[in-house]
PDB file of C-alpha atoms in Angstrom:
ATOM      1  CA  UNK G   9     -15.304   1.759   7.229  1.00 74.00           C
ATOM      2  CA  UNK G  10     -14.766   2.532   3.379  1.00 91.00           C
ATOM      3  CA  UNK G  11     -13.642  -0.407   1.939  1.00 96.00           C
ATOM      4  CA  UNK G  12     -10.163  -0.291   0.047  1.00 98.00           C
ATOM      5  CA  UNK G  13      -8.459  -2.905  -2.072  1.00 98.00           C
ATOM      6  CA  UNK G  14      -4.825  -2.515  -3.547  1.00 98.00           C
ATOM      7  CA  UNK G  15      -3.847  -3.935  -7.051  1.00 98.00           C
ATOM      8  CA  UNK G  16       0.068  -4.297  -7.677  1.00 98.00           C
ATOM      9  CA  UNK G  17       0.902  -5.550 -11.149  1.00 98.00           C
ATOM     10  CA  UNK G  18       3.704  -7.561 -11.437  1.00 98.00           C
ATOM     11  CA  UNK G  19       6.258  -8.792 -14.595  1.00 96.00           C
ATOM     12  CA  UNK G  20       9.433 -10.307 -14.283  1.00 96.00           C
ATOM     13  CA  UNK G  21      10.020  -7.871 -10.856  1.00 96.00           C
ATOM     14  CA  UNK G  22       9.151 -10.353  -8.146  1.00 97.00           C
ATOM     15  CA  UNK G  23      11.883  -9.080  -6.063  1.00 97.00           C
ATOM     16  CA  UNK G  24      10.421  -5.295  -6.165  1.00 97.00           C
ATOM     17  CA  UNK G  25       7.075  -6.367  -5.772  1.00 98.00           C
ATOM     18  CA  UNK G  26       7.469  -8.461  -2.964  1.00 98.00           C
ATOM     19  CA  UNK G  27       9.069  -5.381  -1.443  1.00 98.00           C
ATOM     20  CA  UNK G  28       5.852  -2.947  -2.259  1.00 98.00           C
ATOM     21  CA  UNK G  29       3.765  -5.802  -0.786  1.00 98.00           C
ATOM     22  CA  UNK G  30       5.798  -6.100   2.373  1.00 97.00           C
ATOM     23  CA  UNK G  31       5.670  -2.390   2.597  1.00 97.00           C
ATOM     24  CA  UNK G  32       1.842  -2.102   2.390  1.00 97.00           C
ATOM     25  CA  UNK G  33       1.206  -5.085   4.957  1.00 95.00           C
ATOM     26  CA  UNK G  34       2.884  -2.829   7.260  1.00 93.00           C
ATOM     27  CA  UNK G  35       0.655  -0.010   6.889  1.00 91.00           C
ATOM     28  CA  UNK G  36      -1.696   0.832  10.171  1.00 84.00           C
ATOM     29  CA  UNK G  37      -4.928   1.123   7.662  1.00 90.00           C
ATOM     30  CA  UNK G  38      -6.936  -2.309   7.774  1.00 91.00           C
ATOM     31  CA  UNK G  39      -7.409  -3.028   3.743  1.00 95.00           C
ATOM     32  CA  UNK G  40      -9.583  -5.559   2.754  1.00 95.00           C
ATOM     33  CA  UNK G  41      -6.718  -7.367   0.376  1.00 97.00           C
ATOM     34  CA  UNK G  42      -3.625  -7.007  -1.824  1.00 98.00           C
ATOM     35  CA  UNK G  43      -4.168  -8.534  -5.478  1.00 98.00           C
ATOM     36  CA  UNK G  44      -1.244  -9.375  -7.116  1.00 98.00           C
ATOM     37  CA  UNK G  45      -1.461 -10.145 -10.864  1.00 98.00           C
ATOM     38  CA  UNK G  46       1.591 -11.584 -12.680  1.00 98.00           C
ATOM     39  CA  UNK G  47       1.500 -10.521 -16.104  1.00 97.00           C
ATOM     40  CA  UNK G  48       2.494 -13.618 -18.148  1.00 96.00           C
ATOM     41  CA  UNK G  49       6.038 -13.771 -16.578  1.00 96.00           C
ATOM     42  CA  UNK G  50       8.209 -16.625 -17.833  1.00 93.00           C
ATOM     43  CA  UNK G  51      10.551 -16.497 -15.591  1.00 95.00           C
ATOM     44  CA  UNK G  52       9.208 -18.234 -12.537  1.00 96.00           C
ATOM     45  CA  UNK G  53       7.971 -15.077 -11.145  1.00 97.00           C
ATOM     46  CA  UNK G  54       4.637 -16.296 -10.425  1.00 97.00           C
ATOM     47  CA  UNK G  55       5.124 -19.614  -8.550  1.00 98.00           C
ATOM     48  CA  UNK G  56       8.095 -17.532  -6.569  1.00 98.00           C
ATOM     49  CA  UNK G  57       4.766 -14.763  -5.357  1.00 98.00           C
ATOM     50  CA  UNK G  58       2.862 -17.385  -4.754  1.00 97.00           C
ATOM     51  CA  UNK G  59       5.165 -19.742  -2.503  1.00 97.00           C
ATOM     52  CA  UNK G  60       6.228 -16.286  -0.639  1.00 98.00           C
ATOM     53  CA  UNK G  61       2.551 -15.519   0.736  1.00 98.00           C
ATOM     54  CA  UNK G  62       0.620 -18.760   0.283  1.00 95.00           C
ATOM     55  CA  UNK G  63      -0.259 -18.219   4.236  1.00 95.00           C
ATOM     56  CA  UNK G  64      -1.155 -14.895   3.950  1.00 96.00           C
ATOM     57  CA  UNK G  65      -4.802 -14.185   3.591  1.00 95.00           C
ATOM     58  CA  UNK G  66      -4.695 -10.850   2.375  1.00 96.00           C
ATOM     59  CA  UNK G  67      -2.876 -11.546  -0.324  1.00 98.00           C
ATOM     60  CA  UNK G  68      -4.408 -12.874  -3.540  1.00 98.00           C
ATOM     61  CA  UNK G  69      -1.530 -14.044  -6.200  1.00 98.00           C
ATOM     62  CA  UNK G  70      -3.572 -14.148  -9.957  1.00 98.00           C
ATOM     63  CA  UNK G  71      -2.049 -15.838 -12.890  1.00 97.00           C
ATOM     64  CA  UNK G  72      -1.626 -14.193 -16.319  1.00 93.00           C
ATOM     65  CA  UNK G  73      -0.924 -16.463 -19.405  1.00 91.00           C
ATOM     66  CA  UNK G  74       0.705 -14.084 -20.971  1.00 95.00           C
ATOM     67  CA  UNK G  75       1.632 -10.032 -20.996  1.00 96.00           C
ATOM     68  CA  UNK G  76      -1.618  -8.172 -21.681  1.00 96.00           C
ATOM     69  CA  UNK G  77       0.017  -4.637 -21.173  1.00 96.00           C
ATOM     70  CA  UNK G  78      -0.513  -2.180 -18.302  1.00 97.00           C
ATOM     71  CA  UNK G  79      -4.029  -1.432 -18.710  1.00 97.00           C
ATOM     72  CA  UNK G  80      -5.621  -5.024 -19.361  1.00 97.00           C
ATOM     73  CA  UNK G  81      -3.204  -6.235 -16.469  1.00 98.00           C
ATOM     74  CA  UNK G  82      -4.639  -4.472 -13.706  1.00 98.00           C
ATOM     75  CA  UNK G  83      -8.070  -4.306 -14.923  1.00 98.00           C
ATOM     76  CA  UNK G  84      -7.613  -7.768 -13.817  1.00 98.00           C
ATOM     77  CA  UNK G  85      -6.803  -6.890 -10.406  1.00 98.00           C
ATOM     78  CA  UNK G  86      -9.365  -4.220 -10.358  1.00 98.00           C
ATOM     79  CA  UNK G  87     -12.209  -6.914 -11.232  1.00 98.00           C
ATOM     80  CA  UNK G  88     -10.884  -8.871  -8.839  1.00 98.00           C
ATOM     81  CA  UNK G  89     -11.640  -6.411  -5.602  1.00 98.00           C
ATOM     82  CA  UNK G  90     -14.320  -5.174  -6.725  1.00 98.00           C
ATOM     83  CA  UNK G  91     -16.343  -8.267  -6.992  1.00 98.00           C
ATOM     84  CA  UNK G  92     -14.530 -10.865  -4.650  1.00 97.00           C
ATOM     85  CA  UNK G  93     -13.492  -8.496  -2.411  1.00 98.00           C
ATOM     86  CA  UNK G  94     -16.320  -5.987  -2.414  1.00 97.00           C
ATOM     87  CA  UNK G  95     -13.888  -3.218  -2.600  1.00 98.00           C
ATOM     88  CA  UNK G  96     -15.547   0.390  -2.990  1.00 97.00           C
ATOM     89  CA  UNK G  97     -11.825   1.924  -3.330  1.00 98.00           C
ATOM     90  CA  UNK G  98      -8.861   0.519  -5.524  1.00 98.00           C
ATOM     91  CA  UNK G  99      -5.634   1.634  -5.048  1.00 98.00           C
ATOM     92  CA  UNK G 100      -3.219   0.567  -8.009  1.00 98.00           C
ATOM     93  CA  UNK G 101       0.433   0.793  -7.506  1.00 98.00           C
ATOM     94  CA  UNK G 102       3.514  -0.052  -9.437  1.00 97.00           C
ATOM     95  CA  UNK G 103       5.232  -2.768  -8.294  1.00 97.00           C
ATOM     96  CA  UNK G 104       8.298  -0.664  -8.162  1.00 96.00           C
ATOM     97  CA  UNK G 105       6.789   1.222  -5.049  1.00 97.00           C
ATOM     98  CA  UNK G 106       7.712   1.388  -1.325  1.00 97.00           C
ATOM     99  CA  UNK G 107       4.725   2.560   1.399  1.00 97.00           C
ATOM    100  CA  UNK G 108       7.158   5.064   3.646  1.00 96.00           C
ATOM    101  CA  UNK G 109       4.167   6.588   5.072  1.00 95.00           C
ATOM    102  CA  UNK G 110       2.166   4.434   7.769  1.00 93.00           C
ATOM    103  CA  UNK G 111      -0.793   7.223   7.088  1.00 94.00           C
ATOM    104  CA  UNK G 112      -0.987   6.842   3.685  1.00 97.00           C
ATOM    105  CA  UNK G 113      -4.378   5.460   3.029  1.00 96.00           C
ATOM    106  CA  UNK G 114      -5.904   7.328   5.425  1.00 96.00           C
ATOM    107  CA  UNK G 115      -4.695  10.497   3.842  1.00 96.00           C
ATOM    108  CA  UNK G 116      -5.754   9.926   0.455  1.00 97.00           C
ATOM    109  CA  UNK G 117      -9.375   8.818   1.562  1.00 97.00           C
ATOM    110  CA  UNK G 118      -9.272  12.024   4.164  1.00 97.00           C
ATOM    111  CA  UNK G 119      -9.716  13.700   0.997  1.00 97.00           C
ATOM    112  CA  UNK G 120     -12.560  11.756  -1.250  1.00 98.00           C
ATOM    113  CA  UNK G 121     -15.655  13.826  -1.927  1.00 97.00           C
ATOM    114  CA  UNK G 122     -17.916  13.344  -4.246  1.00 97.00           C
ATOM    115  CA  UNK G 123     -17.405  14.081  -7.995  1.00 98.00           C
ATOM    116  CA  UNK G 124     -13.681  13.085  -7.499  1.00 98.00           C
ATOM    117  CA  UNK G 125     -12.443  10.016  -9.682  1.00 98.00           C
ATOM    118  CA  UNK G 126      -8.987   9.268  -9.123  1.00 98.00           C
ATOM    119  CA  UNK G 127      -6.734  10.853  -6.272  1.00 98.00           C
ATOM    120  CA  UNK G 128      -2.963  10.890  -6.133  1.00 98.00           C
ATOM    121  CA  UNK G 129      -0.431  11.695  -3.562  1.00 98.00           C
ATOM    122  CA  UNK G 130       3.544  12.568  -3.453  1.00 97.00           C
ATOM    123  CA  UNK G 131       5.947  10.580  -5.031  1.00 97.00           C
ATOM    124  CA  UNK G 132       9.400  10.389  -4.125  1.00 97.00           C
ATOM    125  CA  UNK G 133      12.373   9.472  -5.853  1.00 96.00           C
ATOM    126  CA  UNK G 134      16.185   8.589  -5.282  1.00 89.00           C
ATOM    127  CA  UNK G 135      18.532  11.341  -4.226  1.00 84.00           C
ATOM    128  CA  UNK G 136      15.604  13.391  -2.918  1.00 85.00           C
ATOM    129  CA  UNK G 137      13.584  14.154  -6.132  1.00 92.00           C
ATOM    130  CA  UNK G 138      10.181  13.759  -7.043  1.00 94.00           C
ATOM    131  CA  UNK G 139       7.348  13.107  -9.113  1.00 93.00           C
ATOM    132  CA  UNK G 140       5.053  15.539  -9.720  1.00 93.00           C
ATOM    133  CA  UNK G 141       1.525  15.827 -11.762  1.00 95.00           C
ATOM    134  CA  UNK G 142       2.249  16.362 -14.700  1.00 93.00           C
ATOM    135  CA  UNK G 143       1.821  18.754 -17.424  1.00 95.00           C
ATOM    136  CA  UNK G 144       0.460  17.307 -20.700  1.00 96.00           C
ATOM    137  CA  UNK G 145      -1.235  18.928 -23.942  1.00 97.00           C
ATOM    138  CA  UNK G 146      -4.743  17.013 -24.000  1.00 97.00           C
ATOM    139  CA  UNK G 147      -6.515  19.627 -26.221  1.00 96.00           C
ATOM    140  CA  UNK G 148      -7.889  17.507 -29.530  1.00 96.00           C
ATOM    141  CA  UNK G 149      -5.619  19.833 -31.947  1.00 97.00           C
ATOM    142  CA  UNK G 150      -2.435  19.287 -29.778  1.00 97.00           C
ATOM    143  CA  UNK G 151      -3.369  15.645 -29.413  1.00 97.00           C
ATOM    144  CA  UNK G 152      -3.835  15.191 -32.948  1.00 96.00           C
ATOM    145  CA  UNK G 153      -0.395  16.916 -33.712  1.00 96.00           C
ATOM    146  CA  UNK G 154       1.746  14.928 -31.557  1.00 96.00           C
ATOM    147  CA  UNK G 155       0.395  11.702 -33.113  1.00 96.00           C
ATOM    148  CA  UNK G 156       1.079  12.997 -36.624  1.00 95.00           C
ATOM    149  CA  UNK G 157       4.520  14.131 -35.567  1.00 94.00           C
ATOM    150  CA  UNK G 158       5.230  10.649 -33.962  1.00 94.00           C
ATOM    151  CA  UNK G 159       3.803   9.102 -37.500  1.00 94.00           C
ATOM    152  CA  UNK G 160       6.482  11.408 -38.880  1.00 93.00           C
ATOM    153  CA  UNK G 161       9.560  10.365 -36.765  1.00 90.00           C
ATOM    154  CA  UNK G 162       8.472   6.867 -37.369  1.00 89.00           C
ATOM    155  CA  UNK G 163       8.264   6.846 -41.051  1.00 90.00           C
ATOM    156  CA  UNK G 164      11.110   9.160 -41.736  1.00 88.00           C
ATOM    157  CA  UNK G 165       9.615  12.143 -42.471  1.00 87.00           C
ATOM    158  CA  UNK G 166      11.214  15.808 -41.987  1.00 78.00           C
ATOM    159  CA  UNK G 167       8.665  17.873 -40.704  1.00 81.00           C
ATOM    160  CA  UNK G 168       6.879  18.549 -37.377  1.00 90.00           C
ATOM    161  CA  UNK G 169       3.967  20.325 -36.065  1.00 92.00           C
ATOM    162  CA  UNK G 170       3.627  22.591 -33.085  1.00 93.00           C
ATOM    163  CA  UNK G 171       1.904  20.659 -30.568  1.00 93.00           C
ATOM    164  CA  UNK G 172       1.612  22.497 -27.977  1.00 95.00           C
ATOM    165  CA  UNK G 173      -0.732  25.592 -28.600  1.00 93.00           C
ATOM    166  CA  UNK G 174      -3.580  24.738 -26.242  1.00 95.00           C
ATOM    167  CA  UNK G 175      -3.553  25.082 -22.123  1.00 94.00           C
ATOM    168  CA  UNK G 176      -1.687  22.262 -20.630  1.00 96.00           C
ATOM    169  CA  UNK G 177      -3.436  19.911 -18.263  1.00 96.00           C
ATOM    170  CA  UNK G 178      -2.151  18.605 -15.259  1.00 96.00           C
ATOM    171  CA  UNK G 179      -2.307  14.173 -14.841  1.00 97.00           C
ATOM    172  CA  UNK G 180      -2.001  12.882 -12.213  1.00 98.00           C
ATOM    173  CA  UNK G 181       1.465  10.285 -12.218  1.00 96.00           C
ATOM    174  CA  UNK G 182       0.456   6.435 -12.990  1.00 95.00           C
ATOM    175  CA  UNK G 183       2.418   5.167 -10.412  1.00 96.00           C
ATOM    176  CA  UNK G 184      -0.198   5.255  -7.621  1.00 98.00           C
ATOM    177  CA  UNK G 185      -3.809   5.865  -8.353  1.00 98.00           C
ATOM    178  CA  UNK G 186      -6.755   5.389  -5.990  1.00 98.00           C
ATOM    179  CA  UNK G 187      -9.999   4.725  -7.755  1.00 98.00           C
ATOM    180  CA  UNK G 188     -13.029   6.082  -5.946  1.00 98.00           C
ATOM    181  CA  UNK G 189     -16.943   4.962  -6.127  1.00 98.00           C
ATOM    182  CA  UNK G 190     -17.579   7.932  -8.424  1.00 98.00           C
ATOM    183  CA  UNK G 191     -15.301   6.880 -11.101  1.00 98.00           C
ATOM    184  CA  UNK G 192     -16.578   3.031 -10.675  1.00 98.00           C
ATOM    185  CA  UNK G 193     -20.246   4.654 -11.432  1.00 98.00           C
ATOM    186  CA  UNK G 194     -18.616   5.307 -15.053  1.00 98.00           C
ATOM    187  CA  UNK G 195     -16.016   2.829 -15.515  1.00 98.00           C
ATOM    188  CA  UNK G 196     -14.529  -0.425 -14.572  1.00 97.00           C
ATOM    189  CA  UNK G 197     -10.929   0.185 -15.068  1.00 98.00           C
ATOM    190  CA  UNK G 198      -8.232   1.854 -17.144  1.00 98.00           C
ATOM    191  CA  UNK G 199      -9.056   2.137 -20.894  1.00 98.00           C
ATOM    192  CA  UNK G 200      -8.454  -1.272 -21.801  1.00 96.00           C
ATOM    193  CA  UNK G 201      -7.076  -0.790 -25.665  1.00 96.00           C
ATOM    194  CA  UNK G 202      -2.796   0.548 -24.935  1.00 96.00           C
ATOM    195  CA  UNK G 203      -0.599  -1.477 -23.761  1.00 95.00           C
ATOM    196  CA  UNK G 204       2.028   1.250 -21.864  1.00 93.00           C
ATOM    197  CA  UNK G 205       2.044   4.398 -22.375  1.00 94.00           C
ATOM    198  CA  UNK G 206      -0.315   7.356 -22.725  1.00 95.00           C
ATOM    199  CA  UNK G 207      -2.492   5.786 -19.758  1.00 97.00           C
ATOM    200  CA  UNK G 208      -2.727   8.735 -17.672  1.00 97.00           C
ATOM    201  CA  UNK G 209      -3.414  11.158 -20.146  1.00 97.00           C
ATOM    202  CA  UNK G 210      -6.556   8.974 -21.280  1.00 98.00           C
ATOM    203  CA  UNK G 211      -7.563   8.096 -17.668  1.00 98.00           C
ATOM    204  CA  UNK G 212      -7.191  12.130 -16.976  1.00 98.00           C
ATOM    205  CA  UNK G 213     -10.116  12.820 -20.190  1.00 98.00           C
ATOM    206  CA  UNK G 214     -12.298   9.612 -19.025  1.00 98.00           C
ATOM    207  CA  UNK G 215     -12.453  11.993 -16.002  1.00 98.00           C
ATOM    208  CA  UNK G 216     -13.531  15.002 -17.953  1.00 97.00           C
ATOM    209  CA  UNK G 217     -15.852  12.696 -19.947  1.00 97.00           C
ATOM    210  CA  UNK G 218     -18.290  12.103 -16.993  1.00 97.00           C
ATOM    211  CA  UNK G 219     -17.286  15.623 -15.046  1.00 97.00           C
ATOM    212  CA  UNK G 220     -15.036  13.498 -12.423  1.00 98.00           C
ATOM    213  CA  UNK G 221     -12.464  15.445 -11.054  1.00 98.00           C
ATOM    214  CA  UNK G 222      -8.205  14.390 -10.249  1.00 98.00           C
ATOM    215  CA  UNK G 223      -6.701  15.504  -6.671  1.00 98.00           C
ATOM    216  CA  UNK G 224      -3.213  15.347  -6.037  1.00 98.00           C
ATOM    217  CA  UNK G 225      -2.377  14.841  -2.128  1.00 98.00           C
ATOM    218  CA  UNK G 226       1.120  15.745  -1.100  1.00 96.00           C
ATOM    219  CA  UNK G 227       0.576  15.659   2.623  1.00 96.00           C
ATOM    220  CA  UNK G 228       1.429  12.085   1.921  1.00 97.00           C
ATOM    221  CA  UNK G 229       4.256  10.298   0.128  1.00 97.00           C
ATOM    222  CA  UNK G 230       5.305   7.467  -1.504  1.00 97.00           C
ATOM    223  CA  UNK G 231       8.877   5.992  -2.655  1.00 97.00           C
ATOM    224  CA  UNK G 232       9.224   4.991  -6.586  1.00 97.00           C
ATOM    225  CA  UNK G 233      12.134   3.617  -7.754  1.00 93.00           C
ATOM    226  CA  UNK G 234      11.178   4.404 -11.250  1.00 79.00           C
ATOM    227  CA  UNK G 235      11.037   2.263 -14.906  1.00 65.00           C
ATOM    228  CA  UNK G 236      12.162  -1.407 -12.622  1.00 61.00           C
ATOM    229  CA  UNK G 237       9.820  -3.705 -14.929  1.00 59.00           C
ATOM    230  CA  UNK G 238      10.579  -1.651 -17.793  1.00 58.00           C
ATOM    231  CA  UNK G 239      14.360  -1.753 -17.591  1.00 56.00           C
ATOM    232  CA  UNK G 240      13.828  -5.819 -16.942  1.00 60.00           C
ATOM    233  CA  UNK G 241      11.577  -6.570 -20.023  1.00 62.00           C
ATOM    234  CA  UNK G 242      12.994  -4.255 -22.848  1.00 58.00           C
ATOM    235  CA  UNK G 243      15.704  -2.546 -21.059  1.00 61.00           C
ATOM    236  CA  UNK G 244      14.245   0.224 -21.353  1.00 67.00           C
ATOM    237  CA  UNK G 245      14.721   0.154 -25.101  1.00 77.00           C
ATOM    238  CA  UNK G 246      13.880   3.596 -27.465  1.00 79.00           C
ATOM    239  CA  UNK G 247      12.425   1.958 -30.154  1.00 83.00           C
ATOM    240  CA  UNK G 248       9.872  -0.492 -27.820  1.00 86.00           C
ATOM    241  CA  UNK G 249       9.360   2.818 -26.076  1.00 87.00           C
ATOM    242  CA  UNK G 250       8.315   4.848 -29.034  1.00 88.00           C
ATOM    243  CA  UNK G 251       6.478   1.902 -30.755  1.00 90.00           C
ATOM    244  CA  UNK G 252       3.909   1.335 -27.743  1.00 92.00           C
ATOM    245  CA  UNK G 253       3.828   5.104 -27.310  1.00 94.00           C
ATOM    246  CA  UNK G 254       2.772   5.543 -31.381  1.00 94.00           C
ATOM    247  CA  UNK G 255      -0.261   2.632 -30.618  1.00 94.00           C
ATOM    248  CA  UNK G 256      -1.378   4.597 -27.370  1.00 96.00           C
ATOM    249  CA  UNK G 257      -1.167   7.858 -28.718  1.00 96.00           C
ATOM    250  CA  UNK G 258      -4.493   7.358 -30.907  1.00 96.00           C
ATOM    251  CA  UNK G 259      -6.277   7.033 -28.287  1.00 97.00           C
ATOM    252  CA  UNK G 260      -5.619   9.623 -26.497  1.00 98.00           C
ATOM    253  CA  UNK G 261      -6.588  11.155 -29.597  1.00 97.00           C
ATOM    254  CA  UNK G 262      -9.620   9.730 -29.872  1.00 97.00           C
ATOM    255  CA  UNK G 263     -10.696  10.594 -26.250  1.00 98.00           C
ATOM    256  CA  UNK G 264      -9.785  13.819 -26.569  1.00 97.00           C
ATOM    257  CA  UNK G 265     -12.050  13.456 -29.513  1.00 97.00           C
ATOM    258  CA  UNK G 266     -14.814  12.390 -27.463  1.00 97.00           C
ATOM    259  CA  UNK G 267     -14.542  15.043 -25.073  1.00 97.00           C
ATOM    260  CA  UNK G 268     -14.570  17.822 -27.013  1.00 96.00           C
ATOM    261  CA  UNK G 269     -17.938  16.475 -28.840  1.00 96.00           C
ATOM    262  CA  UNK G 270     -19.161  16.229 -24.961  1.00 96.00           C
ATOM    263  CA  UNK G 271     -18.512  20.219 -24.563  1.00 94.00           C
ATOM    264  CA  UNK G 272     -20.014  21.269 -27.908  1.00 93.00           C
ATOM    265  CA  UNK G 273     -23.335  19.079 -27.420  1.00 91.00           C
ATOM    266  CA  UNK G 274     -23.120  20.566 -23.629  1.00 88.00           C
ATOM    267  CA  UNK G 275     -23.383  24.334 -25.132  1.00 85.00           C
ATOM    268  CA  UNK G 276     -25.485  23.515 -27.917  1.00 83.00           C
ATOM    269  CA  UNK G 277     -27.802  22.099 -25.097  1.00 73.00           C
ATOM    270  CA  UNK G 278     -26.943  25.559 -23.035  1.00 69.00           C
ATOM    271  CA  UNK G 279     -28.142  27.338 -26.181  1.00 71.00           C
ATOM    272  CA  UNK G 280     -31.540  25.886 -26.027  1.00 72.00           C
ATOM    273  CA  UNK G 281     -32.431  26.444 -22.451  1.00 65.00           C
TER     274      UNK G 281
END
């Protein structure tokens, strides 16, 4: 049996991500633990996740000193079940998630071949919506563009760059992720250097990097209520929003960088066969 691990990342939200917990203990798929890591909440969050599944041995509760962001936080948890728990699969949720579907591990992993690096699945939302993969502009020039034009709205300036000339790519949503072996071969977790934002969009070109390929999975579905933690830490605030959005937003130019050196040294290479 593949061996599969699931990484929730809690702050502040004990209440939802007791819930998500709950909800994946109840799913029909034997996993081989659920690592909880509280991100340097203050607010008695930790002790609360820890007193509410002390007994159960499934569940691992890790303490953070302090708020590390998204990536760092469940790279953490990733670490964690892949070396104590020998996991070859990581599934990372939001905390803010519900498991509806009994199936749902079993789907995703129905689909894992190899050269895939991350798989996704349905996401539902309140009043019957949903969360698709999205379409983002990952091309180096676009990239570039939207980083100068968020320099610009931050600094005052009056002007603004078309950003979106290239073909669009579509990301898989951050909210649920499973990791496979093939992307472990690469990489041990999420780019480690935002701290929200822009994670997907990186995590999609670490892909192209190494040739890995994103599925999306609708057959199964999962419930997100959608910006929880977020609402509870900076309530949800535009200027926190656009400032951690400016300091991710470099990266993703820089891997988009990094892949498009990747396809020019691949067809000068072609060029010399």
């Amino acid at each position: 049996m593949r061996r599969l691990a699931i990484v929730v990342l809690n702050y502040l939200n004990d209440k939802d991500t007791m819930e998500c917990v709950d909800s994946i203990l109840k799913m029909q798929y034997s996993i081989c633990g659920v690592v909880i890591v509280d991100n340097g909440s203050k607010n008695g969050a930790y002790e609360r996740l820890r007193q509410a599944y002390h007994k159960e041995k499934r569940v691992q509760v890790i303490e953070g000193k302090k708020n590390i962001g998204y990536a760092k936080g469940n790279n953490i948890g990733i670490r964690y079940a892949r070396n104590k728990l020998k996991a070859d699969f990581v599934l990372v949720v939001n905390n803010d998630t519900v498991f509806i579907d009994k199936e749902y591990i079993k789907g995703l992993l129905d689909k894992y071949e190899h050269g895939v690096g991350v798989i996704g699945s349905r996401i539902l939302l309140k009043d019957g919506k949903e969360q698709f993969p999205m379409p983002i502009y990952l091309g180096l020039r676009d990239s570039l563009m939207r980083y100068v034009n968020m320099l610009s709205e931050k600094y005052g300036c009056n002007f603004e760059f078309p950003a979106r000339q290239g073909k669009p790519e579509t990301v898989l949503h951050g909210c649920t992720l499973l990791f496979t072996p093939d992307f472990f071969n690469w990489y041990h977790g999420f780019y480690k250097r935002t701290f929200l934002y822009g994670e997907e969009g990186i995590l999609y070109l670490m892909c192209k990097c190494r040739n890995l390929r994103q599925i999306y999975v609708p057959e199964v579905k999962i419930f997100h209520k959608e910006d929880q933690s977020s609402m509870m830490s900076f309530q949800n605030d535009r200027k926190t929003i656009s400032k951690y959005a400016l300091q991710s937003e470099k990266y993703v130019v820089l891997w988009a960088l990094r892949y498009k050196i990747i396809c020019l040294l691949n067809c000068v290479v072609d060029v010399f066969k």
